[in-house]
């Protein structure tokens, strides 16, 4: 379609960015979509490309949308194995019915804005712009699960130290996103410094609960490696730790007020 429209991948990406400035568009993204290296294509992105390529027939557009939905079922992360490895965590996160997490130094990936994710990944030492774009894209793609009709329930406890590390130029947008995204099935609590020592001093972790399978705990480690805990006794221990941290943190309502106050301070 692109070639029939007389466009290069770079021209298509440039035009897409003009039409959807809030989305991440670049030449490599267009070519990866064409080569099916991006398996789960956002519907809004597909619609943008169809507009650019001059596809106006309703039946033809719906056929492409149906094809994209069917392709997504195989797991979008297969096109990012160079970044995700086997994609074990993303696979588990996609299948989870509930995600419970405590984060110390950064905000949960499922709640990050594109600007915040870019700043954090760049701070982690990624200097190649193509790799940076791909890593940010992966993080944004993960968030699709929150828009599903069967979206997992998410409960995040975030240490106050993580908020102090948000770059000033992206802080307002990120805080506003944390406030706006909350709903009964998505809750955010802030663990303030005033709590002092607490049960989760050993660091961040994520508990993944599944409809039929046993739960699992994901623990990030130094150097980008990770530990996947499946032992029932260890999982119970992490659940107890999270219970204590949730009890020590500000309530959901008070956490929201805390975020709103911090946002006002930026004005």
mmCIF file of C-alpha atoms in Angstrom:
data_model
loop_
_atom_site.group_PDB
_atom_site.id
_atom_site.type_symbol
_atom_site.label_atom_id
_atom_site.label_comp_id
_atom_site.label_asym_id
_atom_site.label_seq_id
_atom_site.Cartn_x
_atom_site.Cartn_y
_atom_site.Cartn_z
ATOM 1 C CA UNK A 1 0.000 0.000 0.000
ATOM 2 C CA UNK A 2 2.744 2.443 0.896
ATOM 3 C CA UNK A 3 4.606 1.934 -2.369
ATOM 4 C CA UNK A 4 1.369 2.204 -4.322
ATOM 5 C CA UNK A 5 0.830 5.542 -2.600
ATOM 6 C CA UNK A 6 4.289 6.612 -3.777
ATOM 7 C CA UNK A 7 5.719 7.057 -0.288
ATOM 8 C CA UNK A 8 8.919 5.965 1.371
ATOM 9 C CA UNK A 9 8.775 4.593 4.915
ATOM 10 C CA UNK A 10 10.341 7.818 6.159
ATOM 11 C CA UNK A 11 7.740 9.946 4.365
ATOM 12 C CA UNK A 12 4.935 7.804 5.755
ATOM 13 C CA UNK A 13 6.324 8.145 9.290
ATOM 14 C CA UNK A 14 6.697 11.916 8.910
ATOM 15 C CA UNK A 15 3.117 12.272 7.707
ATOM 16 C CA UNK A 16 1.854 9.974 10.488
ATOM 17 C CA UNK A 17 3.598 12.133 13.089
ATOM 18 C CA UNK A 18 1.877 15.222 11.667
ATOM 19 C CA UNK A 19 -1.521 13.544 11.891
ATOM 20 C CA UNK A 20 -0.949 11.905 15.283
ATOM 21 C CA UNK A 21 1.645 14.026 17.134
ATOM 22 C CA UNK A 22 0.868 12.318 20.427
ATOM 23 C CA UNK A 23 2.031 8.950 19.062
ATOM 24 C CA UNK A 24 5.553 7.662 18.528
ATOM 25 C CA UNK A 25 6.261 7.519 14.769
ATOM 26 C CA UNK A 26 9.560 6.887 12.985
ATOM 27 C CA UNK A 27 10.772 5.171 9.822
ATOM 28 C CA UNK A 28 11.767 1.904 11.514
ATOM 29 C CA UNK A 29 8.315 1.580 13.070
ATOM 30 C CA UNK A 30 6.632 1.732 9.658
ATOM 31 C CA UNK A 31 8.930 -0.918 8.194
ATOM 32 C CA UNK A 32 8.523 -3.184 11.245
ATOM 33 C CA UNK A 33 4.743 -3.003 10.889
ATOM 34 C CA UNK A 34 5.072 -3.947 7.229
ATOM 35 C CA UNK A 35 7.362 -6.877 8.008
ATOM 36 C CA UNK A 36 5.069 -7.997 10.855
ATOM 37 C CA UNK A 37 7.820 -7.486 13.413
ATOM 38 C CA UNK A 38 5.259 -5.466 15.345
ATOM 39 C CA UNK A 39 2.496 -7.983 15.771
ATOM 40 C CA UNK A 40 0.036 -5.988 17.873
ATOM 41 C CA UNK A 41 -0.611 -2.787 15.926
ATOM 42 C CA UNK A 42 -2.738 -0.179 17.680
ATOM 43 C CA UNK A 43 -6.003 0.431 15.882
ATOM 44 C CA UNK A 44 -5.406 4.191 15.891
ATOM 45 C CA UNK A 45 -2.001 3.658 14.254
ATOM 46 C CA UNK A 46 -3.510 1.395 11.614
ATOM 47 C CA UNK A 47 -6.254 3.923 10.885
ATOM 48 C CA UNK A 48 -3.636 6.656 10.500
ATOM 49 C CA UNK A 49 -1.665 4.604 7.967
ATOM 50 C CA UNK A 50 -4.792 3.691 6.037
ATOM 51 C CA UNK A 51 -5.672 7.397 5.826
ATOM 52 C CA UNK A 52 -2.195 8.242 4.574
ATOM 53 C CA UNK A 53 -2.261 5.472 1.986
ATOM 54 C CA UNK A 54 -5.628 6.608 0.701
ATOM 55 C CA UNK A 55 -7.619 3.541 1.704
ATOM 56 C CA UNK A 56 -11.172 4.877 1.889
ATOM 57 C CA UNK A 57 -13.331 1.832 1.180
ATOM 58 C CA UNK A 58 -15.057 0.855 4.448
ATOM 59 C CA UNK A 59 -14.966 -2.886 3.746
ATOM 60 C CA UNK A 60 -11.294 -2.809 2.839
ATOM 61 C CA UNK A 61 -10.431 -0.836 5.970
ATOM 62 C CA UNK A 62 -12.365 -3.263 8.151
ATOM 63 C CA UNK A 63 -10.569 -6.193 6.499
ATOM 64 C CA UNK A 64 -7.208 -4.711 7.479
ATOM 65 C CA UNK A 65 -8.451 -4.074 11.021
ATOM 66 C CA UNK A 66 -9.656 -7.670 11.293
ATOM 67 C CA UNK A 67 -6.311 -8.947 10.009
ATOM 68 C CA UNK A 68 -4.499 -6.837 12.610
ATOM 69 C CA UNK A 69 -6.679 -8.196 15.421
ATOM 70 C CA UNK A 70 -6.058 -11.777 14.345
ATOM 71 C CA UNK A 71 -2.307 -11.228 14.082
ATOM 72 C CA UNK A 72 -2.247 -9.741 17.589
ATOM 73 C CA UNK A 73 -3.444 -12.985 19.108
ATOM 74 C CA UNK A 74 -0.035 -14.581 18.520
ATOM 75 C CA UNK A 75 1.623 -12.188 20.965
ATOM 76 C CA UNK A 76 2.895 -8.775 19.885
ATOM 77 C CA UNK A 77 6.154 -9.168 21.815
ATOM 78 C CA UNK A 78 7.603 -11.719 19.386
ATOM 79 C CA UNK A 79 8.828 -8.801 17.291
ATOM 80 C CA UNK A 80 10.827 -7.437 20.211
ATOM 81 C CA UNK A 81 12.823 -10.486 21.263
ATOM 82 C CA UNK A 82 16.083 -8.557 20.953
ATOM 83 C CA UNK A 83 14.811 -6.308 23.761
ATOM 84 C CA UNK A 84 12.578 -8.629 25.750
ATOM 85 C CA UNK A 85 14.443 -11.907 25.295
ATOM 86 C CA UNK A 86 11.920 -14.722 25.552
ATOM 87 C CA UNK A 87 9.265 -12.228 26.617
ATOM 88 C CA UNK A 88 8.357 -14.297 29.678
ATOM 89 C CA UNK A 89 7.308 -11.402 31.876
ATOM 90 C CA UNK A 90 5.242 -9.675 29.174
ATOM 91 C CA UNK A 91 3.574 -12.986 28.386
ATOM 92 C CA UNK A 92 2.631 -13.423 32.052
ATOM 93 C CA UNK A 93 1.530 -9.810 32.434
ATOM 94 C CA UNK A 94 -0.752 -10.176 29.414
ATOM 95 C CA UNK A 95 -2.455 -13.232 30.911
ATOM 96 C CA UNK A 96 -2.755 -11.879 34.472
ATOM 97 C CA UNK A 97 -6.137 -11.169 36.036
ATOM 98 C CA UNK A 98 -4.542 -8.974 38.688
ATOM 99 C CA UNK A 99 -1.226 -7.130 38.954
ATOM 100 C CA UNK A 100 -0.033 -5.985 42.375
ATOM 101 C CA UNK A 101 3.238 -4.129 42.684
ATOM 102 C CA UNK A 102 5.486 -2.137 44.982
ATOM 103 C CA UNK A 103 7.975 0.171 43.264
ATOM 104 C CA UNK A 104 10.802 2.041 44.922
ATOM 105 C CA UNK A 105 12.777 4.085 42.387
ATOM 106 C CA UNK A 106 10.566 4.365 39.324
ATOM 107 C CA UNK A 107 6.901 4.258 38.423
ATOM 108 C CA UNK A 108 5.333 0.998 37.214
ATOM 109 C CA UNK A 109 5.756 0.473 33.481
ATOM 110 C CA UNK A 110 2.002 0.118 33.012
ATOM 111 C CA UNK A 111 1.498 3.642 34.382
ATOM 112 C CA UNK A 112 4.305 5.520 32.654
ATOM 113 C CA UNK A 113 3.754 8.252 30.086
ATOM 114 C CA UNK A 114 5.777 8.082 26.896
ATOM 115 C CA UNK A 115 7.813 11.126 27.963
ATOM 116 C CA UNK A 116 8.649 9.655 31.366
ATOM 117 C CA UNK A 117 9.546 6.280 29.844
ATOM 118 C CA UNK A 118 11.846 7.978 27.341
ATOM 119 C CA UNK A 119 13.637 9.890 30.100
ATOM 120 C CA UNK A 120 14.053 6.806 32.269
ATOM 121 C CA UNK A 121 15.343 4.575 29.464
ATOM 122 C CA UNK A 122 17.751 7.254 28.290
ATOM 123 C CA UNK A 123 18.973 7.700 31.871
ATOM 124 C CA UNK A 124 19.629 3.961 31.945
ATOM 125 C CA UNK A 125 22.356 4.393 29.335
ATOM 126 C CA UNK A 126 20.521 3.810 26.046
ATOM 127 C CA UNK A 127 21.981 6.327 23.586
ATOM 128 C CA UNK A 128 21.046 4.836 20.214
ATOM 129 C CA UNK A 129 17.878 6.640 19.129
ATOM 130 C CA UNK A 130 16.404 3.659 17.264
ATOM 131 C CA UNK A 131 16.886 1.398 20.272
ATOM 132 C CA UNK A 132 15.471 4.086 22.548
ATOM 133 C CA UNK A 133 12.378 4.399 20.365
ATOM 134 C CA UNK A 134 11.887 0.630 20.334
ATOM 135 C CA UNK A 135 12.219 0.303 24.100
ATOM 136 C CA UNK A 136 9.728 3.094 24.660
ATOM 137 C CA UNK A 137 7.411 1.505 22.120
ATOM 138 C CA UNK A 138 7.531 -1.798 23.993
ATOM 139 C CA UNK A 139 6.644 -0.078 27.236
ATOM 140 C CA UNK A 140 3.700 1.712 25.650
ATOM 141 C CA UNK A 141 2.515 -1.488 23.942
ATOM 142 C CA UNK A 142 2.392 -3.245 27.311
ATOM 143 C CA UNK A 143 -0.204 -0.734 28.459
ATOM 144 C CA UNK A 144 -2.733 -2.022 25.912
ATOM 145 C CA UNK A 145 -3.860 -4.599 28.445
ATOM 146 C CA UNK A 146 -5.395 -1.823 30.565
ATOM 147 C CA UNK A 147 -7.793 -0.938 27.741
ATOM 148 C CA UNK A 148 -9.105 -4.477 27.274
ATOM 149 C CA UNK A 149 -12.640 -5.388 28.292
ATOM 150 C CA UNK A 150 -11.036 -8.000 30.565
ATOM 151 C CA UNK A 151 -8.252 -5.703 31.755
ATOM 152 C CA UNK A 152 -6.383 -6.943 34.820
ATOM 153 C CA UNK A 153 -6.971 -5.186 38.100
ATOM 154 C CA UNK A 154 -3.926 -3.126 38.983
ATOM 155 C CA UNK A 155 -2.883 -2.073 42.478
ATOM 156 C CA UNK A 156 0.364 -0.131 42.693
ATOM 157 C CA UNK A 157 2.133 1.107 45.805
ATOM 158 C CA UNK A 158 4.802 3.635 44.845
ATOM 159 C CA UNK A 159 7.490 4.894 47.199
ATOM 160 C CA UNK A 160 7.819 8.667 47.530
ATOM 161 C CA UNK A 161 11.446 8.387 46.390
ATOM 162 C CA UNK A 162 10.226 7.441 42.887
ATOM 163 C CA UNK A 163 8.425 10.778 42.592
ATOM 164 C CA UNK A 164 11.537 12.732 43.536
ATOM 165 C CA UNK A 165 13.300 11.159 40.562
ATOM 166 C CA UNK A 166 10.774 12.241 37.936
ATOM 167 C CA UNK A 167 12.502 14.735 35.591
ATOM 168 C CA UNK A 168 11.025 18.201 36.013
ATOM 169 C CA UNK A 169 10.132 18.628 32.339
ATOM 170 C CA UNK A 170 7.882 15.531 32.311
ATOM 171 C CA UNK A 171 6.626 15.652 35.912
ATOM 172 C CA UNK A 172 3.328 17.495 35.319
ATOM 173 C CA UNK A 173 2.214 15.169 32.541
ATOM 174 C CA UNK A 174 3.181 12.069 34.473
ATOM 175 C CA UNK A 175 1.443 13.134 37.685
ATOM 176 C CA UNK A 176 -1.686 14.123 35.793
ATOM 177 C CA UNK A 177 -1.689 10.736 34.090
ATOM 178 C CA UNK A 178 -1.482 8.931 37.438
ATOM 179 C CA UNK A 179 -4.452 10.925 38.662
ATOM 180 C CA UNK A 180 -6.580 10.530 35.540
ATOM 181 C CA UNK A 181 -5.958 6.829 34.932
ATOM 182 C CA UNK A 182 -7.309 5.684 38.296
ATOM 183 C CA UNK A 183 -10.616 3.839 38.594
ATOM 184 C CA UNK A 184 -12.055 1.127 40.869
ATOM 185 C CA UNK A 185 -9.983 -1.539 39.105
ATOM 186 C CA UNK A 186 -6.795 0.567 39.011
ATOM 187 C CA UNK A 187 -5.551 1.945 42.304
ATOM 188 C CA UNK A 188 -2.433 3.861 43.234
ATOM 189 C CA UNK A 189 -1.089 4.361 46.741
ATOM 190 C CA UNK A 190 1.856 6.510 47.774
ATOM 191 C CA UNK A 191 4.215 5.300 50.490
ATOM 192 C CA UNK A 192 5.532 8.546 52.045
ATOM 193 C CA UNK A 193 8.983 8.969 53.535
ATOM 194 C CA UNK A 194 7.357 9.742 56.871
ATOM 195 C CA UNK A 195 6.530 6.035 57.268
ATOM 196 C CA UNK A 196 10.201 5.320 57.936
ATOM 197 C CA UNK A 197 11.442 1.691 57.793
ATOM 198 C CA UNK A 198 8.871 -0.699 56.359
ATOM 199 C CA UNK A 199 8.335 -4.303 55.274
ATOM 200 C CA UNK A 200 9.463 -3.861 51.663
ATOM 201 C CA UNK A 201 12.884 -2.356 52.281
ATOM 202 C CA UNK A 202 14.496 -5.054 50.108
ATOM 203 C CA UNK A 203 13.117 -3.490 46.930
ATOM 204 C CA UNK A 204 10.534 -3.563 44.152
ATOM 205 C CA UNK A 205 8.492 -6.561 43.064
ATOM 206 C CA UNK A 206 5.366 -7.483 41.097
ATOM 207 C CA UNK A 207 2.807 -10.139 42.045
ATOM 208 C CA UNK A 208 0.926 -11.586 39.083
ATOM 209 C CA UNK A 209 -2.350 -13.427 39.756
ATOM 210 C CA UNK A 210 -3.990 -15.605 37.095
ATOM 211 C CA UNK A 211 -7.563 -16.847 36.606
ATOM 212 C CA UNK A 212 -6.675 -20.540 36.831
ATOM 213 C CA UNK A 213 -2.929 -20.879 37.350
ATOM 214 C CA UNK A 214 -0.922 -20.228 40.543
ATOM 215 C CA UNK A 215 0.398 -16.719 41.145
ATOM 216 C CA UNK A 216 3.983 -15.694 40.393
ATOM 217 C CA UNK A 217 6.282 -12.948 41.656
ATOM 218 C CA UNK A 218 8.632 -11.002 39.397
ATOM 219 C CA UNK A 219 11.666 -9.369 41.010
ATOM 220 C CA UNK A 220 13.979 -7.136 38.991
ATOM 221 C CA UNK A 221 17.676 -7.499 39.738
ATOM 222 C CA UNK A 222 20.818 -5.499 39.044
ATOM 223 C CA UNK A 223 22.025 -5.531 35.458
ATOM 224 C CA UNK A 224 18.625 -6.062 33.867
ATOM 225 C CA UNK A 225 18.232 -9.653 35.019
ATOM 226 C CA UNK A 226 15.135 -10.809 36.839
ATOM 227 C CA UNK A 227 13.950 -13.492 39.210
ATOM 228 C CA UNK A 228 10.630 -15.239 38.676
ATOM 229 C CA UNK A 229 9.375 -16.698 41.954
ATOM 230 C CA UNK A 230 6.862 -19.552 41.742
ATOM 231 C CA UNK A 231 7.363 -21.287 45.100
ATOM 232 C CA UNK A 232 4.053 -21.016 47.034
ATOM 233 C CA UNK A 233 5.732 -20.233 50.360
ATOM 234 C CA UNK A 234 7.810 -17.445 48.823
ATOM 235 C CA UNK A 235 4.756 -16.022 47.078
ATOM 236 C CA UNK A 236 2.880 -15.975 50.383
ATOM 237 C CA UNK A 237 5.809 -14.083 51.903
ATOM 238 C CA UNK A 238 5.686 -11.426 49.170
ATOM 239 C CA UNK A 239 1.919 -11.132 49.569
ATOM 240 C CA UNK A 240 2.358 -10.558 53.305
ATOM 241 C CA UNK A 241 4.996 -7.904 52.636
ATOM 242 C CA UNK A 242 2.677 -6.161 50.183
ATOM 243 C CA UNK A 243 -0.185 -6.291 52.689
ATOM 244 C CA UNK A 244 1.998 -4.491 55.228
ATOM 245 C CA UNK A 245 3.126 -1.907 52.686
ATOM 246 C CA UNK A 246 -0.436 -1.221 51.542
ATOM 247 C CA UNK A 247 -1.474 -0.732 55.154
ATOM 248 C CA UNK A 248 1.437 1.652 55.798
ATOM 249 C CA UNK A 249 0.874 3.714 52.634
ATOM 250 C CA UNK A 250 -1.566 6.578 52.259
ATOM 251 C CA UNK A 251 -5.087 5.475 51.395
ATOM 252 C CA UNK A 252 -6.126 5.600 47.747
ATOM 253 C CA UNK A 253 -8.051 8.841 48.324
ATOM 254 C CA UNK A 254 -5.245 10.418 50.344
ATOM 255 C CA UNK A 255 -2.735 9.303 47.715
ATOM 256 C CA UNK A 256 -4.769 11.019 45.034
ATOM 257 C CA UNK A 257 -4.823 14.190 47.126
ATOM 258 C CA UNK A 258 -1.053 13.859 47.601
ATOM 259 C CA UNK A 259 -0.554 13.619 43.830
ATOM 260 C CA UNK A 260 -2.841 16.605 43.195
ATOM 261 C CA UNK A 261 -0.943 18.671 45.767
ATOM 262 C CA UNK A 262 2.378 17.765 44.180
ATOM 263 C CA UNK A 263 0.993 18.682 40.757
ATOM 264 C CA UNK A 264 -0.148 22.096 42.021
ATOM 265 C CA UNK A 265 3.333 22.726 43.387
ATOM 266 C CA UNK A 266 4.693 22.489 39.836
ATOM 267 C CA UNK A 267 2.542 25.407 38.636
#
